[in-house]
Coordinates of C-alpha atoms in Angstrom, one line a residue:
X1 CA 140.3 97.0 119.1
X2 CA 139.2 94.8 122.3
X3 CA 139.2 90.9 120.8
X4 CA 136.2 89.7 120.1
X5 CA 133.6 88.0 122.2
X6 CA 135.3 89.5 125.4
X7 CA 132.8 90.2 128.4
X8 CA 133.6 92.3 131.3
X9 CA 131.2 92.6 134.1
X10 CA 130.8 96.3 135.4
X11 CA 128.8 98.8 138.2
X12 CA 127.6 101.4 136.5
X13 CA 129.4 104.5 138.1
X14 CA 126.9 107.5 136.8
X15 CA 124.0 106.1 139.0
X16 CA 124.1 108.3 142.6
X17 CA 122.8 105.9 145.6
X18 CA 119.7 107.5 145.5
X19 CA 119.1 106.2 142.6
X20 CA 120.5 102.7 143.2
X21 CA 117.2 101.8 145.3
X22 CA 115.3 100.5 142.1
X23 CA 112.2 101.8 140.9
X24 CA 109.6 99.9 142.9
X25 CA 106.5 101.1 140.3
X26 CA 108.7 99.0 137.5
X27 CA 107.4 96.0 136.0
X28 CA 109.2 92.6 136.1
X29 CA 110.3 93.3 132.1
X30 CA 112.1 96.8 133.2
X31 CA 113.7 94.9 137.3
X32 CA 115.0 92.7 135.0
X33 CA 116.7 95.4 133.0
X34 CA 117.3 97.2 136.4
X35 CA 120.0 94.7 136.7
X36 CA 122.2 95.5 133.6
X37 CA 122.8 98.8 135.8
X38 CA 124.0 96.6 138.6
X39 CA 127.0 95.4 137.0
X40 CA 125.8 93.7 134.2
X41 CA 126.3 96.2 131.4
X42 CA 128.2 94.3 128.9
X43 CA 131.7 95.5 127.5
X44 CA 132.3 93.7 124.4
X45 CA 129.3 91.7 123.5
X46 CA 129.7 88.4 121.9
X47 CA 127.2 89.5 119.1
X48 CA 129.2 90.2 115.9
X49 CA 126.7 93.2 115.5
X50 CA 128.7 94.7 118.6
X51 CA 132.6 94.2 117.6
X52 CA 133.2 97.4 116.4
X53 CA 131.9 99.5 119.8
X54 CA 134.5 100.5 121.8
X55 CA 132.8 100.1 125.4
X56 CA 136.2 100.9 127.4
X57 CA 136.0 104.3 127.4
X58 CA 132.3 104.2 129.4
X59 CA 133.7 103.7 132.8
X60 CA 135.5 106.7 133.0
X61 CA 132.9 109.0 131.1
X62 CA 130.4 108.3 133.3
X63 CA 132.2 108.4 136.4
X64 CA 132.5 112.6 135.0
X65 CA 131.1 114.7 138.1
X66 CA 128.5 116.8 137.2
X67 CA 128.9 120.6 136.5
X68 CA 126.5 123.5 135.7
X69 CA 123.2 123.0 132.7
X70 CA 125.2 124.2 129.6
X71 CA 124.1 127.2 127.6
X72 CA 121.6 125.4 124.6
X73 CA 119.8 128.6 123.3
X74 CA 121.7 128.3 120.1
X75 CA 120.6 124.7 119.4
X76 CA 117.0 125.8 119.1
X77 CA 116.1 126.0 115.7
X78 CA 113.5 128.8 114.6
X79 CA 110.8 126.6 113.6
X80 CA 107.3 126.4 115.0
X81 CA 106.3 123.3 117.1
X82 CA 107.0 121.5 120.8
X83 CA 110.2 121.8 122.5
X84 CA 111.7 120.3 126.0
X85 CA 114.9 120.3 127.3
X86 CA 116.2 117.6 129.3
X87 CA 119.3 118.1 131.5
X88 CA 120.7 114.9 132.8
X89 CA 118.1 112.8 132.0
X90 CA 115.4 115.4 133.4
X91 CA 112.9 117.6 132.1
X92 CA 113.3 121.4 132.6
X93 CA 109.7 122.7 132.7
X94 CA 110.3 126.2 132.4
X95 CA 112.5 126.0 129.2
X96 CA 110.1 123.2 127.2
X97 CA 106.7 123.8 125.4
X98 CA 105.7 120.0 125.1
X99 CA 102.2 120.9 123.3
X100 CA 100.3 117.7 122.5
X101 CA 103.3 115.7 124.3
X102 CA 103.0 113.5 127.5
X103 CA 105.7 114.5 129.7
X104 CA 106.0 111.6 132.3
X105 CA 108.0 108.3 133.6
X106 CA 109.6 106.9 131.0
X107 CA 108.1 104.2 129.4
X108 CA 108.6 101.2 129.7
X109 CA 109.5 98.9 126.4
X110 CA 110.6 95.5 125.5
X111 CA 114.8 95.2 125.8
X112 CA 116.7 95.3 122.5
X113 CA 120.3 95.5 124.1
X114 CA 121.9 95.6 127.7
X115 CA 122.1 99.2 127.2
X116 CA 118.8 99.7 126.1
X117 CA 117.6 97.1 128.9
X118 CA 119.4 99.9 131.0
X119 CA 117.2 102.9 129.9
X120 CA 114.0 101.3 130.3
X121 CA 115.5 100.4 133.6
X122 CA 116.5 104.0 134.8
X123 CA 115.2 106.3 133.2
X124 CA 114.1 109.0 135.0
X125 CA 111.7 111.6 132.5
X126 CA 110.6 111.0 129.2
X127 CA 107.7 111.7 126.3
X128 CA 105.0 109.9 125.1
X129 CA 103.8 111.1 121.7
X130 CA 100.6 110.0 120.5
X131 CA 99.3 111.3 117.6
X132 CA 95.5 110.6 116.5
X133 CA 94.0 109.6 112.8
X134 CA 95.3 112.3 110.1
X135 CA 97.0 114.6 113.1
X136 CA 99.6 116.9 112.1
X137 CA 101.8 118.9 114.4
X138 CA 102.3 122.5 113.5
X139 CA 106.4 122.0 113.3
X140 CA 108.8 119.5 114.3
X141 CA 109.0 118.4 117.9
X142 CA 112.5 119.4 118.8
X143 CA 114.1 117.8 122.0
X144 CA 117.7 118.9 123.6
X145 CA 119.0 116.2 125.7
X146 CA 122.3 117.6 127.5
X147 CA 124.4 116.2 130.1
X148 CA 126.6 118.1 132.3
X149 CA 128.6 114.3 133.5
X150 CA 127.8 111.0 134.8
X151 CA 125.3 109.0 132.5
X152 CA 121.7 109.5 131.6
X153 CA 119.2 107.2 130.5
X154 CA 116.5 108.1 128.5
X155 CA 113.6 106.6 126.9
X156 CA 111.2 108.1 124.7
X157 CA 107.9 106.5 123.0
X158 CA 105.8 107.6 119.4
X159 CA 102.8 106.4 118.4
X160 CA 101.0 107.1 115.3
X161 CA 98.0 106.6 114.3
X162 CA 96.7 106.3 110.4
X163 CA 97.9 108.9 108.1
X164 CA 99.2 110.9 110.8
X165 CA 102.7 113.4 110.1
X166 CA 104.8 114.4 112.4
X167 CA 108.8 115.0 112.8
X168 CA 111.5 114.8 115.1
X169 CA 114.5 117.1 116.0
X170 CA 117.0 115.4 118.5
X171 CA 120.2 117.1 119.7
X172 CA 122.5 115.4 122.3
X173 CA 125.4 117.8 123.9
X174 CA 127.8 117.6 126.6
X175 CA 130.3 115.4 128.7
X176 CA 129.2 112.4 130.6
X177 CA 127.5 109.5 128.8
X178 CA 123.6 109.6 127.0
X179 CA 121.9 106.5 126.6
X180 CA 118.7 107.0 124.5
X181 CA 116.3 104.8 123.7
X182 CA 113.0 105.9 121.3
X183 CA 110.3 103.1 120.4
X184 CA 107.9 104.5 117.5
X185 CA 104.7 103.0 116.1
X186 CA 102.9 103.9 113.2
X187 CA 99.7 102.9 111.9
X188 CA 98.6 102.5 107.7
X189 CA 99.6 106.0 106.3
X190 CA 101.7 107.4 108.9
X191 CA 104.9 109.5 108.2
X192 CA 107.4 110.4 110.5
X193 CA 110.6 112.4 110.0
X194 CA 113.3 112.2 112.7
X195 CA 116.7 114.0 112.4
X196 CA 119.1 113.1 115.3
X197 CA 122.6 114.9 115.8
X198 CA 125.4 114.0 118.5
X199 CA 127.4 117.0 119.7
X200 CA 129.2 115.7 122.3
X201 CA 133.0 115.8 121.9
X202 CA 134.3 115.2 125.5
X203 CA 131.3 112.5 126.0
X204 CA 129.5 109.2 124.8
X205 CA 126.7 108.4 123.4
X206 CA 124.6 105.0 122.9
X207 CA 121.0 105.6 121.1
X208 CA 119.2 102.7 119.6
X209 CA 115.5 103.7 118.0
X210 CA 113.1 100.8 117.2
X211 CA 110.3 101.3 114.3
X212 CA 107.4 99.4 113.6
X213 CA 106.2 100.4 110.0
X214 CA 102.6 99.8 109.6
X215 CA 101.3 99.5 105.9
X216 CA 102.2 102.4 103.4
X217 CA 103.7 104.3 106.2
X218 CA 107.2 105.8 106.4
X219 CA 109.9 106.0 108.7
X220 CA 113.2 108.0 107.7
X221 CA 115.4 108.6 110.4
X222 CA 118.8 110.7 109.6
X223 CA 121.8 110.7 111.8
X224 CA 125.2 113.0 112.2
X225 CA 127.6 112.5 114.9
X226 CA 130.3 115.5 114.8
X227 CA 131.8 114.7 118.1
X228 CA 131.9 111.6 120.6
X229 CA 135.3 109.7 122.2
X230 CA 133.2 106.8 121.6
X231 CA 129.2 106.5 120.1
X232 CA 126.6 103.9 118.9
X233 CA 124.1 104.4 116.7
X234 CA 121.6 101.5 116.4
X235 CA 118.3 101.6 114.6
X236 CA 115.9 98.5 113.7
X237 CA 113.0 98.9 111.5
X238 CA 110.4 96.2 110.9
X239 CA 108.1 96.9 107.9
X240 CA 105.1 95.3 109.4
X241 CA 102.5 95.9 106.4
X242 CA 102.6 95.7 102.8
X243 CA 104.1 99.3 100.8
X244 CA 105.9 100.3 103.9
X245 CA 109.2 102.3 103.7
X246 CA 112.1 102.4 106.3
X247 CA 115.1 105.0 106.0
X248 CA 117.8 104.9 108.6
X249 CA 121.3 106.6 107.5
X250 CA 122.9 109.7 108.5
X251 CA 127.3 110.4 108.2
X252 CA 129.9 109.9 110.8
X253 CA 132.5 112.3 111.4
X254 CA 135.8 111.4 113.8
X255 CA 138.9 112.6 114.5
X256 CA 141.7 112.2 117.2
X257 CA 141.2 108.7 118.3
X258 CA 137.7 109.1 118.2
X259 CA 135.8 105.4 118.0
X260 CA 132.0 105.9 116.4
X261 CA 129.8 102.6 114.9
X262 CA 126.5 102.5 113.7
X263 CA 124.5 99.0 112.9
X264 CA 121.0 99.3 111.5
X265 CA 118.6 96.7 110.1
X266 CA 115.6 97.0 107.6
X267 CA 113.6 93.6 108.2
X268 CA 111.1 93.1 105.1
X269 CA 107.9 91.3 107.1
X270 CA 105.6 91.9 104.1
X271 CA 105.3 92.2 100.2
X272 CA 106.5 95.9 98.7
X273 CA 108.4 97.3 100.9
X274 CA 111.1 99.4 100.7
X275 CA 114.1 100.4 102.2
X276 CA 117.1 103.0 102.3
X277 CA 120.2 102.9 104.7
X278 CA 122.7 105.7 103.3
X279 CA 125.8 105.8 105.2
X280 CA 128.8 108.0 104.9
X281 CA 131.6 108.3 107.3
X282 CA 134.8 110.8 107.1
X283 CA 137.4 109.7 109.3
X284 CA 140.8 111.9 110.2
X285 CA 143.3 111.8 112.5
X286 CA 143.7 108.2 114.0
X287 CA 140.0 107.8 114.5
X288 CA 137.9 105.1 113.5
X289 CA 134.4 105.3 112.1
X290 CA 132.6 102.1 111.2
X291 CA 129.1 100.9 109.5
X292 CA 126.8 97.7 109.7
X293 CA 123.9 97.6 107.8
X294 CA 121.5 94.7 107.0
X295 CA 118.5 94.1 105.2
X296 CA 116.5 91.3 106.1
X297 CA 113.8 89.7 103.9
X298 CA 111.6 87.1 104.8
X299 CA 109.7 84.5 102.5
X300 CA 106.4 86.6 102.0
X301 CA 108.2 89.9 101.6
X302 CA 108.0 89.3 97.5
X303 CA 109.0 92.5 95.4
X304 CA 110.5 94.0 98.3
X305 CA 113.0 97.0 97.3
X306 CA 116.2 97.2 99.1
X307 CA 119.2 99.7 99.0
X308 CA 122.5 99.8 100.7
X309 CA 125.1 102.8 100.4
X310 CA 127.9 102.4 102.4
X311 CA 130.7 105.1 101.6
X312 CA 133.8 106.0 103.8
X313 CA 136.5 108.8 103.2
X314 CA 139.8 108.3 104.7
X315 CA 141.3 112.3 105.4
X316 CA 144.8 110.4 106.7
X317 CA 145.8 107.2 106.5
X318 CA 145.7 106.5 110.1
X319 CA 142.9 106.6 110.2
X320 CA 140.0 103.7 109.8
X321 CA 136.6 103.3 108.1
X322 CA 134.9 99.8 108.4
X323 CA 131.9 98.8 106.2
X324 CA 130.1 95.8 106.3
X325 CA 126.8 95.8 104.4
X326 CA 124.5 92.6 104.4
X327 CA 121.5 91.0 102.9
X328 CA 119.6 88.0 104.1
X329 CA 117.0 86.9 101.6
X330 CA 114.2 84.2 101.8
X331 CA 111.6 85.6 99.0
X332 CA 112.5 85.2 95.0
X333 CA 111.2 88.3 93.7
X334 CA 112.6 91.1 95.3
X335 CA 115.0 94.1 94.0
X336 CA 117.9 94.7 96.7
X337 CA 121.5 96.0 96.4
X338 CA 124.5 96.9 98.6
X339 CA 128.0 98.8 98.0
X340 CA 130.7 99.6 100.2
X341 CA 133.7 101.4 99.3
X342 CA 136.4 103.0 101.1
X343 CA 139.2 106.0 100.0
X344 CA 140.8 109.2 100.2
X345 CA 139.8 112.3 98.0
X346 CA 140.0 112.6 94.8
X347 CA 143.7 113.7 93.6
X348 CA 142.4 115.0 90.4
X349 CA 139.6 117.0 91.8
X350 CA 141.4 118.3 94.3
X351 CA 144.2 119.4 91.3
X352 CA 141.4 121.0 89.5
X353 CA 140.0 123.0 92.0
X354 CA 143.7 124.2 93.2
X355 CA 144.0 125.4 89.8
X356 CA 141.3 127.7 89.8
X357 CA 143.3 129.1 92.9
X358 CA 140.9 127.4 95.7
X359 CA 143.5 127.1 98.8
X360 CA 144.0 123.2 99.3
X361 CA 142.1 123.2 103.1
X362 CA 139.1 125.1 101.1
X363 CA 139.5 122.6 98.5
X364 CA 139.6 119.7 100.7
X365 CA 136.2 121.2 102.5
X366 CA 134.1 121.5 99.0
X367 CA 135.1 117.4 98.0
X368 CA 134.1 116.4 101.7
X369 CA 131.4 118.6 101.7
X370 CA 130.1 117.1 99.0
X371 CA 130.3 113.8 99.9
X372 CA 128.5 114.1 103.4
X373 CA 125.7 115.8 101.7
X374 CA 124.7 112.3 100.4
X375 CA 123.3 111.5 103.6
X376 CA 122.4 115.1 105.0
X377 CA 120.7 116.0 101.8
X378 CA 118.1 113.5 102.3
X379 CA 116.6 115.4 105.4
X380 CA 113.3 116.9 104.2
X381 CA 112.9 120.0 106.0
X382 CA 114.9 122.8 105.1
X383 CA 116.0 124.5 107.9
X384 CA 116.9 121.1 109.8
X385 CA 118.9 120.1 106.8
X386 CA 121.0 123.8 106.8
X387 CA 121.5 123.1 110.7
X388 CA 122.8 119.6 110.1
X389 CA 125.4 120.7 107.6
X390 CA 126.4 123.8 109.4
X391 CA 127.4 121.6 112.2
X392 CA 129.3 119.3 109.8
X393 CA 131.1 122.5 108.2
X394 CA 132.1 123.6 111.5
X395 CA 134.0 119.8 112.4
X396 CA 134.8 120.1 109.2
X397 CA 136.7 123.4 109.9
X398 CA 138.5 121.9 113.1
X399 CA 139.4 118.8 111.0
X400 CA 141.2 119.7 108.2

């Protein structure tokens, strides 16, 4: 682990010179954050939030030349609903069926991080979703973002209107480095659903998704990384009106000397709302997997319900599982709990299902099986959920 606070100024390889010449049709907000791909893309930032991301690996991933569009047919899920591809960072048009979708520049949004500063800066494609007063879309919007090397920003937009539904299918495969940004906005009654997995074992991945939560609407947002050499998961939901609920959660899973952090943030604005962040990471080999999550309530967010699960599983003892839940709280009458705890399986379980003549890898699979499905489990939609854990069986399978 890099000590902390440690800043080191670097040119962001991935970017060809064509696309060094700054996008001229940018606002002042995104030239600004045309700069962070200039060389001032921060290694270690001083933020505490950051201490855990293991930025030294980005140089070299990005620098990856690029290769052929991989083969993504399998990673379509039979469901109903829009699709697009995006190949380093740009559409393909004759493999997407964007529907009601906006397929144009990437939007332009307020920075959250140097790397998200970075997206809005260079993206090259993205959607706009905008969905109208009690809309529904006919299945989830499912978007393939592959990279074939170098780095690809991208930066996606939702907006919801009241007591629209809609949800949200991400996959991101292949070497190089993806840097994702999604922005989402959603009116009184809205509901949106996003799964996001990251298949990318030779590659990294930075993907931060900011939700405003209008009254009584819902944001749940589930996360599984099965393969990265580094990865950052960042989420931030603001529950904007009263009876909102924010969900952000999902499992890690590393091996060899993988390095994969997530930090997400459930910030209570108004009375009765509700949050989940449901965490679990499985670590093997001499990986590390870490988790920061925070809930934030401010004075008028009274009878606010918070939750914090933060569970890690050690397969060896070489490897590392860091958990640091948090609460801030300004209001008296709220309802909010965290746990963290760290180990290896069960001895006894494991005994027990030897005995019954289970093989000890296939006994080992059903215990950490088990105890990913706390987080996968809470995806919705059926089929999505049976993808998720089929991808987690098959690590699962090269794991142990």
């Amino acid at each position: 682990m890099r000590p902390e606070g440690q800043v080191r100024r670097c040119r962001d390889p991935g970017l060809r010179r064509e696309d060094q010449a700054g996008p001229d049709r940018r606002t002042a907000q995104a030239r600004a954050g045309w700069q962070v791909t200039q060389g001032l893309v921060l290694d270690a930032p001083v933020a505490e939030d950051w201490r855990w991301f293991d930025a030294a690996p980005l140089d070299a991933i990005a620098a990856t030349p690029r290769g052929s569009a991989p083969d993504v047919a399998h990673l379509w899920l039979d469901l109903a609903g829009p699709r697009l591809l995006f190949v380093d960072g740009a559409l393909v048009a004759d493999a997407s069926t964007p529907g009601p979708l906006d397929i144009s520049a990437a939007p332009i949004m307020t920075r959250a991080n140097p790397y998200s500063e970075a997206a809005c800066a260079s993206a090259k494609a993205g959607y706009v979703l905008y969905l109208k007063a009690q809309a529904a879309l006919d299945g989830p919007i499912q978007v393939i973002h592959a990279t074939t090397g170098g780095v690809a920003h991208l930066s996606n937009k939702i907006v919801m209107m009241a007591d629209s539904v809609a949800s949200l299918v991400e996959t991101h495969v292949g070497p190089g480095w993806s840097n994702a940004n999604l922005w989402v906005e959603l009116a009184e009654g809205a509901r949106l659903m996003r799964a996001v997995r990251i298949l990318k074992d030779d590659g990294a991945h930075t993907d931060y998704v900011s939700a405003q939560i209008g009254k009584a609407a819902s944001f749940a947002s589930t996360a599984l990384v099965t393969g990265c050499r580094t990865a950052r998961i960042e989420a931030q939901m603001i529950l904007t009106g009263e009876g909102a609920y924010g969900e952000a959660g999902g499992a890690l899973l590393t091996r060899d000397s993988e390095k994969v952090d997530s930090a997400t943030v459930a910030d209570h604005a108004m009375p009765e709302g509700t949050s989940r962040q449901i965490w679990r990471a499985v670590a093997a080999d001499t990986s590390t997997a870490s988790i920061a999550s925070r809930a934030e309530v401010r004075r008028d967010a009274q009878k606010t319900d918070g939750e914090q699960s933060l569970r890690g599983l050690l397969l060896k003892r070489t490897a590392t599982v860091n958990l640091k839940p948090e609460l801030e709280i300004f209001a008296d009458d709220v309802k909010c709990a965290h746990g963290a705890t760290v180990g290896e399986l069960d001895a006894r379980a494991l005994f027990y299902l030897e005995s019954r003549g289970i093989p000890e890898a296939q006994a080992k699979a059903l215990l950490t099986r088990a105890f990913v499905a706390d987080a996968i489990d809470r995806i919705g939609d059926e089929a999505v959920r049976e993808a998720f854990a089929a991808d987690a069986d098959a690590w699962l399978g090269a794991a142990l």
